[in-house]
mmCIF file of C-alpha atoms in Angstrom:
data_model
loop_
_atom_site.group_PDB
_atom_site.id
_atom_site.type_symbol
_atom_site.label_atom_id
_atom_site.label_comp_id
_atom_site.label_asym_id
_atom_site.label_seq_id
_atom_site.Cartn_x
_atom_site.Cartn_y
_atom_site.Cartn_z
ATOM 1 C CA MET A 1 -4.111 -11.458 -83.896
ATOM 2 C CA ILE A 2 -2.224 -12.528 -80.761
ATOM 3 C CA VAL A 3 0.331 -10.085 -79.354
ATOM 4 C CA LEU A 4 2.936 -11.360 -76.907
ATOM 5 C CA VAL A 5 3.913 -8.462 -74.607
ATOM 6 C CA ASP A 6 7.254 -8.973 -72.880
ATOM 7 C CA CYS A 7 7.564 -7.261 -69.467
ATOM 8 C CA GLY A 8 11.157 -8.422 -69.150
ATOM 9 C CA ARG A 9 12.904 -8.779 -65.807
ATOM 10 C CA ILE A 10 10.602 -6.515 -63.793
ATOM 11 C CA GLN A 11 9.844 -8.082 -60.413
ATOM 12 C CA SER A 12 7.922 -5.292 -58.657
ATOM 13 C CA GLY A 13 5.197 -2.772 -59.334
ATOM 14 C CA ASN A 14 6.928 -0.318 -56.997
ATOM 15 C CA ASN A 15 8.846 1.386 -59.797
ATOM 16 C CA GLY A 16 8.167 3.130 -63.086
ATOM 17 C CA LEU A 17 8.555 0.110 -65.379
ATOM 18 C CA GLY A 18 6.444 -2.060 -63.093
ATOM 19 C CA GLN A 19 3.669 0.531 -63.155
ATOM 20 C CA VAL A 20 3.914 0.738 -66.948
ATOM 21 C CA ALA A 21 3.441 -3.041 -67.269
ATOM 22 C CA MET A 22 0.446 -3.187 -64.946
ATOM 23 C CA GLN A 23 -1.299 -0.075 -66.224
ATOM 24 C CA TYR A 24 -0.811 -1.104 -69.847
ATOM 25 C CA ALA A 25 -2.261 -4.533 -69.088
ATOM 26 C CA ALA A 26 -5.300 -2.960 -67.418
ATOM 27 C CA ALA A 27 -5.817 -0.585 -70.365
ATOM 28 C CA CYS A 28 -5.614 -3.504 -72.785
ATOM 29 C CA MET A 29 -8.337 -5.286 -70.815
ATOM 30 C CA ARG A 30 -10.553 -2.190 -70.916
ATOM 31 C CA ASN A 31 -10.013 -1.693 -74.635
ATOM 32 C CA SER A 32 -9.889 -5.284 -75.830
ATOM 33 C CA THR A 33 -11.090 -5.794 -79.391
ATOM 34 C CA ASN A 34 -12.118 -8.779 -81.454
ATOM 35 C CA ASP A 35 -9.037 -8.562 -83.645
ATOM 36 C CA VAL A 36 -6.373 -8.063 -80.939
ATOM 37 C CA SER A 37 -5.678 -10.481 -78.088
ATOM 38 C CA LEU A 38 -2.768 -9.738 -75.726
ATOM 39 C CA ARG A 39 -0.743 -12.051 -73.516
ATOM 40 C CA PHE A 40 1.913 -10.800 -71.121
ATOM 41 C CA LEU A 41 5.220 -12.460 -70.334
ATOM 42 C CA THR A 42 6.367 -11.587 -66.821
ATOM 43 C CA HIS A 43 9.080 -12.615 -64.415
ATOM 44 C CA PRO A 44 7.892 -15.361 -62.026
ATOM 45 C CA ALA A 45 8.533 -13.070 -59.035
ATOM 46 C CA PHE A 46 6.373 -10.230 -60.404
ATOM 47 C CA ASP A 47 3.591 -10.834 -57.869
ATOM 48 C CA ASP A 48 2.233 -7.295 -58.224
ATOM 49 C CA PHE A 49 1.211 -8.206 -61.756
ATOM 50 C CA ALA A 50 -0.873 -11.085 -60.425
ATOM 51 C CA ASP A 51 -2.520 -8.637 -57.999
ATOM 52 C CA CYS A 52 -3.225 -6.353 -60.956
ATOM 53 C CA ALA A 53 -4.930 -9.282 -62.692
ATOM 54 C CA ALA A 54 -7.250 -9.739 -59.737
ATOM 55 C CA ASP A 55 -7.993 -6.011 -59.563
ATOM 56 C CA ILE A 56 -9.165 -5.870 -63.174
ATOM 57 C CA GLY A 57 -11.308 -8.975 -62.885
ATOM 58 C CA ALA A 58 -9.098 -11.480 -64.694
ATOM 59 C CA THR A 59 -8.594 -15.005 -63.479
ATOM 60 C CA ARG A 60 -5.411 -17.016 -63.622
ATOM 61 C CA VAL A 61 -4.846 -20.599 -64.671
ATOM 62 C CA GLN A 62 -1.598 -22.515 -64.263
ATOM 63 C CA ALA A 63 -0.600 -24.892 -67.032
ATOM 64 C CA LYS A 64 1.952 -27.696 -66.871
ATOM 65 C CA PHE A 65 5.466 -26.588 -67.741
ATOM 66 C CA SER A 66 8.961 -28.002 -68.016
ATOM 67 C CA MET A 67 11.532 -26.917 -65.414
ATOM 68 C CA LYS A 68 13.877 -26.511 -68.374
ATOM 69 C CA ASN A 69 11.889 -23.465 -69.454
ATOM 70 C CA LYS A 70 11.284 -20.378 -67.347
ATOM 71 C CA ILE A 71 7.665 -20.005 -66.397
ATOM 72 C CA ILE A 72 6.004 -16.918 -67.807
ATOM 73 C CA ARG A 73 2.635 -15.277 -67.369
ATOM 74 C CA LEU A 74 0.335 -14.468 -70.220
ATOM 75 C CA LEU A 75 -2.684 -12.214 -70.350
ATOM 76 C CA ASN A 76 -5.602 -12.522 -72.691
ATOM 77 C CA LYS A 77 -9.105 -11.099 -72.502
ATOM 78 C CA ASP A 78 -10.578 -13.521 -69.989
ATOM 79 C CA VAL A 79 -7.788 -15.436 -68.335
ATOM 80 C CA PHE A 80 -4.277 -15.134 -67.015
ATOM 81 C CA VAL A 81 -2.295 -18.275 -67.718
ATOM 82 C CA TYR A 82 1.173 -19.630 -67.259
ATOM 83 C CA ALA A 83 2.669 -21.044 -70.445
ATOM 84 C CA TYR A 84 5.824 -21.620 -72.466
ATOM 85 C CA GLU A 85 7.656 -18.781 -74.172
ATOM 86 C CA SER A 86 6.928 -20.580 -77.433
ATOM 87 C CA GLN A 87 3.261 -19.644 -77.037
ATOM 88 C CA GLU A 88 1.727 -18.913 -80.442
ATOM 89 C CA HIS A 89 1.670 -15.228 -81.395
ATOM 90 C CA HIS A 90 1.644 -12.939 -84.417
ATOM 91 C CA VAL A 91 3.510 -9.931 -82.960
ATOM 92 C CA ARG A 92 6.025 -9.671 -80.123
ATOM 93 C CA HIS A 93 6.254 -6.411 -78.150
ATOM 94 C CA ALA A 94 8.981 -5.650 -75.583
ATOM 95 C CA LEU A 95 7.841 -2.970 -73.128
ATOM 96 C CA HIS A 96 11.430 -1.850 -72.511
ATOM 97 C CA ARG A 97 15.011 -2.604 -73.517
ATOM 98 C CA GLN A 98 15.640 -5.159 -70.734
ATOM 99 C CA HIS A 99 13.426 -7.719 -72.430
ATOM 100 C CA LEU A 100 13.722 -11.489 -72.443
ATOM 101 C CA ALA A 101 15.808 -13.217 -75.085
ATOM 102 C CA ILE A 102 13.932 -13.729 -78.343
ATOM 103 C CA PRO A 103 14.192 -17.329 -79.576
ATOM 104 C CA ALA A 104 16.045 -17.570 -82.879
ATOM 105 C CA ALA A 105 13.074 -19.418 -84.345
ATOM 106 C CA ASP A 106 10.758 -16.483 -83.638
ATOM 107 C CA LYS A 107 10.673 -14.505 -86.886
ATOM 108 C CA LYS A 108 7.423 -12.698 -86.101
ATOM 109 C CA PRO A 109 7.236 -8.866 -86.220
ATOM 110 C CA PHE A 110 8.874 -7.256 -83.185
ATOM 111 C CA VAL A 111 7.958 -3.933 -81.555
ATOM 112 C CA LEU A 112 10.462 -2.428 -79.114
ATOM 113 C CA THR A 113 9.583 0.369 -76.690
ATOM 114 C CA SER A 114 12.613 2.433 -75.663
ATOM 115 C CA HIS A 115 12.357 4.582 -72.535
ATOM 116 C CA ASP A 116 15.722 6.266 -72.134
ATOM 117 C CA MET A 117 19.477 6.110 -72.639
ATOM 118 C CA HIS A 118 20.453 6.880 -69.032
ATOM 119 C CA PHE A 119 23.011 4.082 -69.042
ATOM 120 C CA MET A 120 25.287 6.223 -71.224
ATOM 121 C CA SER A 121 26.284 8.199 -68.114
ATOM 122 C CA GLU A 122 27.257 5.063 -66.175
ATOM 123 C CA THR A 123 30.747 3.534 -66.087
ATOM 124 C CA ALA A 124 32.364 3.068 -69.481
ATOM 125 C CA ASN A 125 32.124 -0.731 -69.409
ATOM 126 C CA HIS A 126 28.476 -0.710 -68.299
ATOM 127 C CA ALA A 127 27.562 1.875 -70.939
ATOM 128 C CA LYS A 128 29.351 -0.112 -73.633
ATOM 129 C CA ARG A 129 27.549 -3.356 -72.732
ATOM 130 C CA SER A 130 24.139 -1.692 -72.511
ATOM 131 C CA LEU A 131 24.611 0.182 -75.767
ATOM 132 C CA ARG A 132 25.593 -3.044 -77.510
ATOM 133 C CA LYS A 133 22.420 -4.730 -76.224
ATOM 134 C CA ILE A 134 20.049 -1.964 -77.266
ATOM 135 C CA LYS A 135 21.664 -1.755 -80.702
ATOM 136 C CA LYS A 136 21.024 -5.475 -81.074
ATOM 137 C CA SER A 137 17.391 -5.058 -79.978
ATOM 138 C CA ILE A 138 16.808 -2.126 -82.324
ATOM 139 C CA ALA A 139 18.414 -4.048 -85.195
ATOM 140 C CA ARG A 140 15.940 -6.896 -84.554
ATOM 141 C CA ALA A 141 12.927 -4.566 -84.199
ATOM 142 C CA ASP A 142 10.542 -3.879 -87.046
ATOM 143 C CA CYS A 143 9.187 -0.828 -85.231
ATOM 144 C CA VAL A 144 10.708 1.235 -82.393
ATOM 145 C CA VAL A 145 8.436 3.231 -80.092
ATOM 146 C CA PHE A 146 9.755 5.998 -77.824
ATOM 147 C CA ILE A 147 7.979 7.375 -74.757
ATOM 148 C CA SER A 148 8.963 10.969 -75.585
ATOM 149 C CA GLN A 149 10.443 13.003 -78.401
ATOM 150 C CA TYR A 150 13.444 13.598 -76.144
ATOM 151 C CA SER A 151 13.976 9.847 -75.795
ATOM 152 C CA ARG A 152 13.936 9.438 -79.574
ATOM 153 C CA ASP A 153 16.344 12.338 -80.123
ATOM 154 C CA VAL A 154 18.864 11.030 -77.598
ATOM 155 C CA THR A 155 18.695 7.494 -78.987
ATOM 156 C CA MET A 156 19.398 8.792 -82.489
ATOM 157 C CA GLN A 157 22.611 10.350 -81.164
ATOM 158 C CA HIS A 158 23.960 6.919 -80.253
ATOM 159 C CA VAL A 159 22.151 4.407 -82.466
ATOM 160 C CA ASN A 160 21.593 4.315 -86.210
ATOM 161 C CA LEU A 161 17.873 3.634 -86.598
ATOM 162 C CA ASP A 162 18.558 2.771 -90.227
ATOM 163 C CA GLY A 163 15.259 4.107 -91.536
ATOM 164 C CA LYS A 164 13.145 1.995 -89.184
ATOM 165 C CA GLU A 165 9.533 2.874 -88.504
ATOM 166 C CA THR A 166 9.466 4.943 -85.277
ATOM 167 C CA HIS A 167 6.684 6.447 -83.192
ATOM 168 C CA VAL A 168 6.375 8.544 -80.033
ATOM 169 C CA VAL A 169 3.678 7.179 -77.719
ATOM 170 C CA TYR A 170 3.438 8.893 -74.344
ATOM 171 C CA ASN A 171 2.840 6.785 -71.254
ATOM 172 C CA GLY A 172 -0.480 7.031 -69.548
ATOM 173 C CA VAL A 173 -0.435 8.360 -65.985
ATOM 174 C CA ASN A 174 -3.248 7.551 -63.585
ATOM 175 C CA LYS A 175 -4.135 9.784 -60.677
ATOM 176 C CA PRO A 176 -3.126 7.981 -57.448
ATOM 177 C CA GLN A 177 -6.269 6.837 -55.663
ATOM 178 C CA ASN A 178 -7.634 6.022 -52.182
ATOM 179 C CA PRO A 179 -5.658 8.570 -50.126
ATOM 180 C CA GLN A 180 -4.433 7.238 -46.805
ATOM 181 C CA LYS A 181 -2.410 9.282 -44.345
ATOM 182 C CA PRO A 182 0.991 7.657 -43.674
ATOM 183 C CA THR A 183 1.416 6.504 -40.085
ATOM 184 C CA TRP A 184 4.743 8.346 -39.867
ATOM 185 C CA PHE A 185 3.324 11.710 -40.922
ATOM 186 C CA ALA A 186 3.198 14.297 -38.130
ATOM 187 C CA ASP A 187 1.329 17.590 -38.223
ATOM 188 C CA ASN A 188 4.541 19.525 -37.564
ATOM 189 C CA MET A 189 5.656 18.481 -41.063
ATOM 190 C CA ARG A 190 3.134 20.914 -42.551
ATOM 191 C CA PRO A 191 3.307 22.908 -44.767
ATOM 192 C CA PHE A 192 5.481 20.822 -47.038
ATOM 193 C CA LEU A 193 6.910 20.344 -50.490
ATOM 194 C CA LEU A 194 6.936 16.799 -51.818
ATOM 195 C CA SER A 195 8.828 14.584 -54.207
ATOM 196 C CA VAL A 196 8.174 10.888 -54.856
ATOM 197 C CA ALA A 197 10.729 8.814 -56.771
ATOM 198 C CA GLN A 198 13.536 6.365 -56.167
ATOM 199 C CA LEU A 199 16.351 8.202 -54.411
ATOM 200 C CA GLU A 200 18.889 7.643 -57.160
ATOM 201 C CA ARG A 201 21.877 9.846 -57.925
ATOM 202 C CA HIS A 202 20.397 11.301 -61.111
ATOM 203 C CA LYS A 203 17.287 12.448 -59.246
ATOM 204 C CA ASN A 204 19.602 15.171 -57.888
ATOM 205 C CA TYR A 205 17.885 15.508 -54.499
ATOM 206 C CA HIS A 206 21.076 16.559 -52.732
ATOM 207 C CA ILE A 207 20.650 20.073 -54.188
ATOM 208 C CA MET A 208 17.361 20.590 -52.328
ATOM 209 C CA PRO A 209 18.561 21.206 -48.708
ATOM 210 C CA PRO A 210 20.350 24.457 -49.737
ATOM 211 C CA VAL A 211 17.158 25.506 -51.523
ATOM 212 C CA MET A 212 15.126 24.840 -48.390
ATOM 213 C CA SER A 213 17.420 27.148 -46.400
ATOM 214 C CA HIS A 214 15.781 29.991 -48.373
ATOM 215 C CA LEU A 215 12.272 28.686 -47.656
ATOM 216 C CA PRO A 216 12.094 28.741 -43.838
ATOM 217 C CA ASP A 217 8.302 28.318 -43.765
ATOM 218 C CA LEU A 218 8.262 25.052 -45.717
ATOM 219 C CA ASN A 219 9.352 21.479 -45.010
ATOM 220 C CA LEU A 220 10.379 18.890 -47.590
ATOM 221 C CA ILE A 221 9.380 15.218 -47.861
ATOM 222 C CA LEU A 222 11.404 13.023 -50.221
ATOM 223 C CA ALA A 223 9.632 9.654 -50.485
ATOM 224 C CA GLY A 224 10.919 6.636 -52.381
ATOM 225 C CA ASN A 225 13.258 3.664 -52.331
ATOM 226 C CA LYS A 226 16.583 4.602 -50.807
ATOM 227 C CA LYS A 227 19.805 3.998 -52.728
ATOM 228 C CA LYS A 228 22.994 3.936 -50.646
ATOM 229 C CA GLN A 229 25.140 6.256 -52.724
ATOM 230 C CA SER A 230 22.500 8.929 -53.293
ATOM 231 C CA GLU A 231 21.187 8.655 -49.725
ATOM 232 C CA ALA A 232 24.678 9.348 -48.366
ATOM 233 C CA LEU A 233 25.039 12.396 -50.612
ATOM 234 C CA LEU A 234 21.613 13.670 -49.537
ATOM 235 C CA SER A 235 22.310 13.038 -45.838
ATOM 236 C CA GLU A 236 25.529 15.044 -46.078
ATOM 237 C CA ALA A 237 23.663 17.967 -47.638
ATOM 238 C CA ILE A 238 20.959 17.814 -44.951
ATOM 239 C CA ALA A 239 23.584 17.856 -42.192
ATOM 240 C CA ARG A 240 25.575 20.645 -43.827
ATOM 241 C CA GLU A 241 22.480 22.863 -44.085
ATOM 242 C CA ASN A 242 21.202 21.836 -40.629
ATOM 243 C CA MET A 243 17.926 20.613 -42.151
ATOM 244 C CA GLY A 244 17.450 17.486 -40.070
ATOM 245 C CA ASN A 245 14.166 18.798 -38.627
ATOM 246 C CA ARG A 246 12.789 20.050 -41.968
ATOM 247 C CA VAL A 247 13.782 17.501 -44.628
ATOM 248 C CA PHE A 248 12.237 14.051 -44.170
ATOM 249 C CA ILE A 249 13.175 10.814 -45.976
ATOM 250 C CA PRO A 250 10.535 8.198 -45.039
ATOM 251 C CA GLY A 251 11.457 5.598 -47.665
ATOM 252 C CA SER A 252 8.955 3.901 -49.948
ATOM 253 C CA VAL A 253 5.285 4.790 -49.730
ATOM 254 C CA SER A 254 2.246 2.906 -50.956
ATOM 255 C CA GLU A 255 0.066 4.210 -53.772
ATOM 256 C CA SER A 256 -2.601 5.287 -51.285
ATOM 257 C CA GLU A 257 -0.004 7.063 -49.117
ATOM 258 C CA LYS A 258 1.387 8.778 -52.222
ATOM 259 C CA ALA A 259 -2.140 9.927 -53.065
ATOM 260 C CA TRP A 260 -2.547 11.472 -49.601
ATOM 261 C CA LEU A 261 0.832 13.199 -49.736
ATOM 262 C CA MET A 262 0.132 14.654 -53.183
ATOM 263 C CA GLN A 263 -3.317 15.728 -52.068
ATOM 264 C CA HIS A 264 -1.953 17.634 -49.052
ATOM 265 C CA CYS A 265 1.407 18.972 -50.241
ATOM 266 C CA ASP A 266 1.822 22.651 -51.097
ATOM 267 C CA GLY A 267 3.972 21.960 -54.144
ATOM 268 C CA PHE A 268 5.843 19.182 -55.934
ATOM 269 C CA VAL A 269 9.583 19.405 -56.640
ATOM 270 C CA PHE A 270 11.418 17.201 -59.133
ATOM 271 C CA PRO A 271 15.084 18.220 -59.600
ATOM 272 C CA SER A 272 15.922 15.152 -61.732
ATOM 273 C CA LEU A 273 18.523 15.499 -64.466
ATOM 274 C CA LYS A 274 17.674 12.341 -66.452
ATOM 275 C CA GLU A 275 14.082 11.558 -67.376
ATOM 276 C CA GLY A 276 12.850 9.714 -70.431
ATOM 277 C CA PHE A 277 9.330 10.719 -69.403
ATOM 278 C CA GLY A 278 8.645 11.949 -65.847
ATOM 279 C CA MET A 279 5.572 10.175 -64.504
ATOM 280 C CA PRO A 280 5.632 11.835 -61.014
ATOM 281 C CA VAL A 281 5.280 15.265 -62.652
ATOM 282 C CA VAL A 282 2.000 14.261 -64.291
ATOM 283 C CA GLU A 283 0.771 12.572 -61.096
ATOM 284 C CA ALA A 284 1.239 15.834 -59.187
ATOM 285 C CA LEU A 285 -0.527 17.794 -61.944
ATOM 286 C CA HIS A 286 -3.468 15.392 -61.579
ATOM 287 C CA PHE A 287 -3.913 16.982 -58.141
ATOM 288 C CA GLY A 288 -3.527 20.483 -59.565
ATOM 289 C CA LYS A 289 -0.321 21.079 -57.627
ATOM 290 C CA PRO A 290 2.382 23.542 -58.712
ATOM 291 C CA VAL A 291 5.291 21.494 -60.065
ATOM 292 C CA PHE A 292 8.912 22.685 -60.102
ATOM 293 C CA CYS A 293 11.541 20.972 -62.219
ATOM 294 C CA PHE A 294 14.362 21.644 -64.672
ATOM 295 C CA ALA A 295 13.728 22.415 -68.334
ATOM 296 C CA ASN A 296 15.770 19.418 -69.422
ATOM 297 C CA THR A 297 15.221 15.933 -70.837
ATOM 298 C CA ALA A 298 11.527 15.043 -71.383
ATOM 299 C CA LEU A 299 10.135 17.124 -68.515
ATOM 300 C CA PRO A 300 8.973 20.094 -70.661
ATOM 301 C CA GLU A 301 7.029 17.589 -72.806
ATOM 302 C CA VAL A 302 5.088 16.202 -69.850
ATOM 303 C CA GLY A 303 4.869 19.399 -67.807
ATOM 304 C CA GLY A 304 4.058 21.689 -70.724
ATOM 305 C CA GLU A 305 3.142 25.234 -69.720
ATOM 306 C CA PHE A 306 1.671 23.908 -66.489
ATOM 307 C CA ALA A 307 4.978 23.319 -64.675
ATOM 308 C CA PHE A 308 7.562 25.856 -63.489
ATOM 309 C CA TYR A 309 11.116 25.370 -64.717
ATOM 310 C CA TRP A 310 14.337 26.172 -62.902
ATOM 311 C CA GLN A 311 17.003 27.572 -65.228
ATOM 312 C CA ASN A 312 20.006 26.658 -63.081
ATOM 313 C CA GLU A 313 20.939 25.104 -59.721
ATOM 314 C CA GLU A 314 21.463 28.361 -57.826
ATOM 315 C CA PRO A 315 19.611 27.703 -54.517
ATOM 316 C CA LYS A 316 18.150 31.172 -54.022
ATOM 317 C CA GLU A 317 16.837 31.403 -57.577
ATOM 318 C CA MET A 318 15.258 27.962 -57.223
ATOM 319 C CA ALA A 319 13.674 28.996 -53.916
ATOM 320 C CA ASP A 320 12.394 32.268 -55.395
ATOM 321 C CA LEU A 321 10.598 30.406 -58.201
ATOM 322 C CA ILE A 322 8.903 28.182 -55.627
ATOM 323 C CA ARG A 323 7.942 31.044 -53.326
ATOM 324 C CA ASP A 324 6.524 33.149 -56.153
ATOM 325 C CA ASN A 325 4.349 30.336 -57.527
ATOM 326 C CA ILE A 326 3.333 28.228 -54.550
ATOM 327 C CA SER A 327 -0.227 29.588 -54.501
ATOM 328 C CA SER A 328 -2.756 28.786 -57.224
ATOM 329 C CA ASP A 329 -6.317 29.863 -57.980
ATOM 330 C CA GLU A 330 -9.024 27.361 -58.910
ATOM 331 C CA SER A 331 -8.823 27.997 -62.655
ATOM 332 C CA VAL A 332 -5.102 27.200 -62.717
ATOM 333 C CA VAL A 333 -5.663 24.038 -60.675
ATOM 334 C CA ALA A 334 -8.367 22.907 -63.121
ATOM 335 C CA ALA A 335 -6.123 23.603 -66.135
ATOM 336 C CA ARG A 336 -3.323 21.494 -64.655
ATOM 337 C CA GLN A 337 -5.710 18.629 -64.006
ATOM 338 C CA GLN A 338 -7.064 18.801 -67.547
ATOM 339 C CA TRP A 339 -3.523 18.653 -68.958
ATOM 340 C CA ALA A 340 -2.674 15.637 -66.815
ATOM 341 C CA ALA A 341 -5.834 13.841 -67.941
ATOM 342 C CA GLY A 342 -4.463 13.924 -71.500
ATOM 343 C CA PHE A 343 -1.842 11.319 -70.534
ATOM 344 C CA SER A 344 -4.269 8.418 -70.744
ATOM 345 C CA TRP A 345 -3.467 4.714 -70.697
ATOM 346 C CA ASP A 346 -6.481 4.146 -72.942
ATOM 347 C CA LYS A 347 -4.918 6.457 -75.566
ATOM 348 C CA ASN A 348 -1.605 4.652 -75.060
ATOM 349 C CA ALA A 349 -3.171 1.223 -75.625
ATOM 350 C CA ALA A 350 -5.114 2.441 -78.670
ATOM 351 C CA ALA A 351 -1.902 3.759 -80.246
ATOM 352 C CA TYR A 352 -0.153 0.410 -79.742
ATOM 353 C CA PHE A 353 -3.158 -1.514 -81.102
ATOM 354 C CA ASP A 354 -2.850 0.547 -84.298
ATOM 355 C CA ILE A 355 0.864 -0.273 -84.516
ATOM 356 C CA TYR A 356 0.163 -3.996 -84.056
ATOM 357 C CA ARG A 357 -2.442 -3.903 -86.820
ATOM 358 C CA ARG A 358 -0.177 -2.039 -89.239
ATOM 359 C CA LEU A 359 2.675 -4.473 -88.623
ATOM 360 C CA THR A 360 0.447 -7.490 -89.111
ATOM 361 C CA ASN A 361 -1.062 -6.068 -92.286
ATOM 362 C CA TYR A 362 2.361 -5.169 -93.636
ATOM 363 C CA PHE A 363 3.873 -8.596 -93.034
ATOM 364 C CA SER A 364 0.804 -10.292 -94.462
ATOM 365 C CA GLY A 365 1.078 -8.160 -97.588
ATOM 366 C CA ALA A 366 -2.237 -6.410 -96.891
ATOM 367 C CA GLY A 367 -0.855 -2.920 -96.249
ATOM 368 C CA ASP A 368 2.169 -0.812 -95.366
ATOM 369 C CA MET A 369 3.472 0.754 -92.156
ATOM 370 C CA SER A 370 2.648 4.269 -93.293
ATOM 371 C CA GLN A 371 -1.097 3.598 -93.334
#
């Protein structure tokens, strides 16, 4: 069975969806079986995926192609190749809703993974267009997979799943490796709280400077790609609270720099209001760090009893929860790490392999999707 995995329009591994594509590919390589062969369609500019191929010992071969067709990358057990989108396959799997167009002639079983419905809070026109697209994708899908129960529940509020086969398959989350101290980090930034994510509006970071005013012995590092609108809102809050010497916004960090920051921070804060999963929360728990976030969206699913949850945005109450739980004994640290280890990419890949097999058996008349 050949499965064509569509990574869509992702062009970088420096974001959640990019990491999902690369980590899933690596897990598929580790867990390859005789009956399942996977090939990955990627955007031509997704160079991080090519680097991932080299890291996991795959080679890459370029085939001839027509300029009329967009070049795509495919992964199978031994070789990365470039080929046409019409490459033979038995199942098509889109890793997220922004997938490539499915040729009308492709009638093979289709698996769609849905991450979130965040677009519903965007402008009315944008939300309407995005909702129309995901409804079309779900209508075409033979099986819809959600990355959290929360994601499934929210989708069902806006889209009629019409009795389709659905599953919840949690993302895997690897512990960031090879810690390397950022060149910009200064010792006077210690002790510090950390957050690592794109600085988007829904990450809600502008509420943190008032919280820090109640934590005079701690600094705050907010690392991630800067977005103009949210950065302006955050900068205003920093200036208003006179936190310019205690709240630091270094921009994007590498995986090794993220590992060092998580290893040395005193706690991890994640005030996001819209999360279909919450990968940074699990990454911090991999290091046994106390994690503070809101009890909304999918965060209680990924943080479990091992994260601390703010009940509202009152700065002093948020600060009190941090202050009261910033220290941890070794047994608590070990329990957090064990919880985080449960979010495995190998488990994720195995769950999808089972879905591929059930779909293939069902469409061949050899079984049903409930088996």
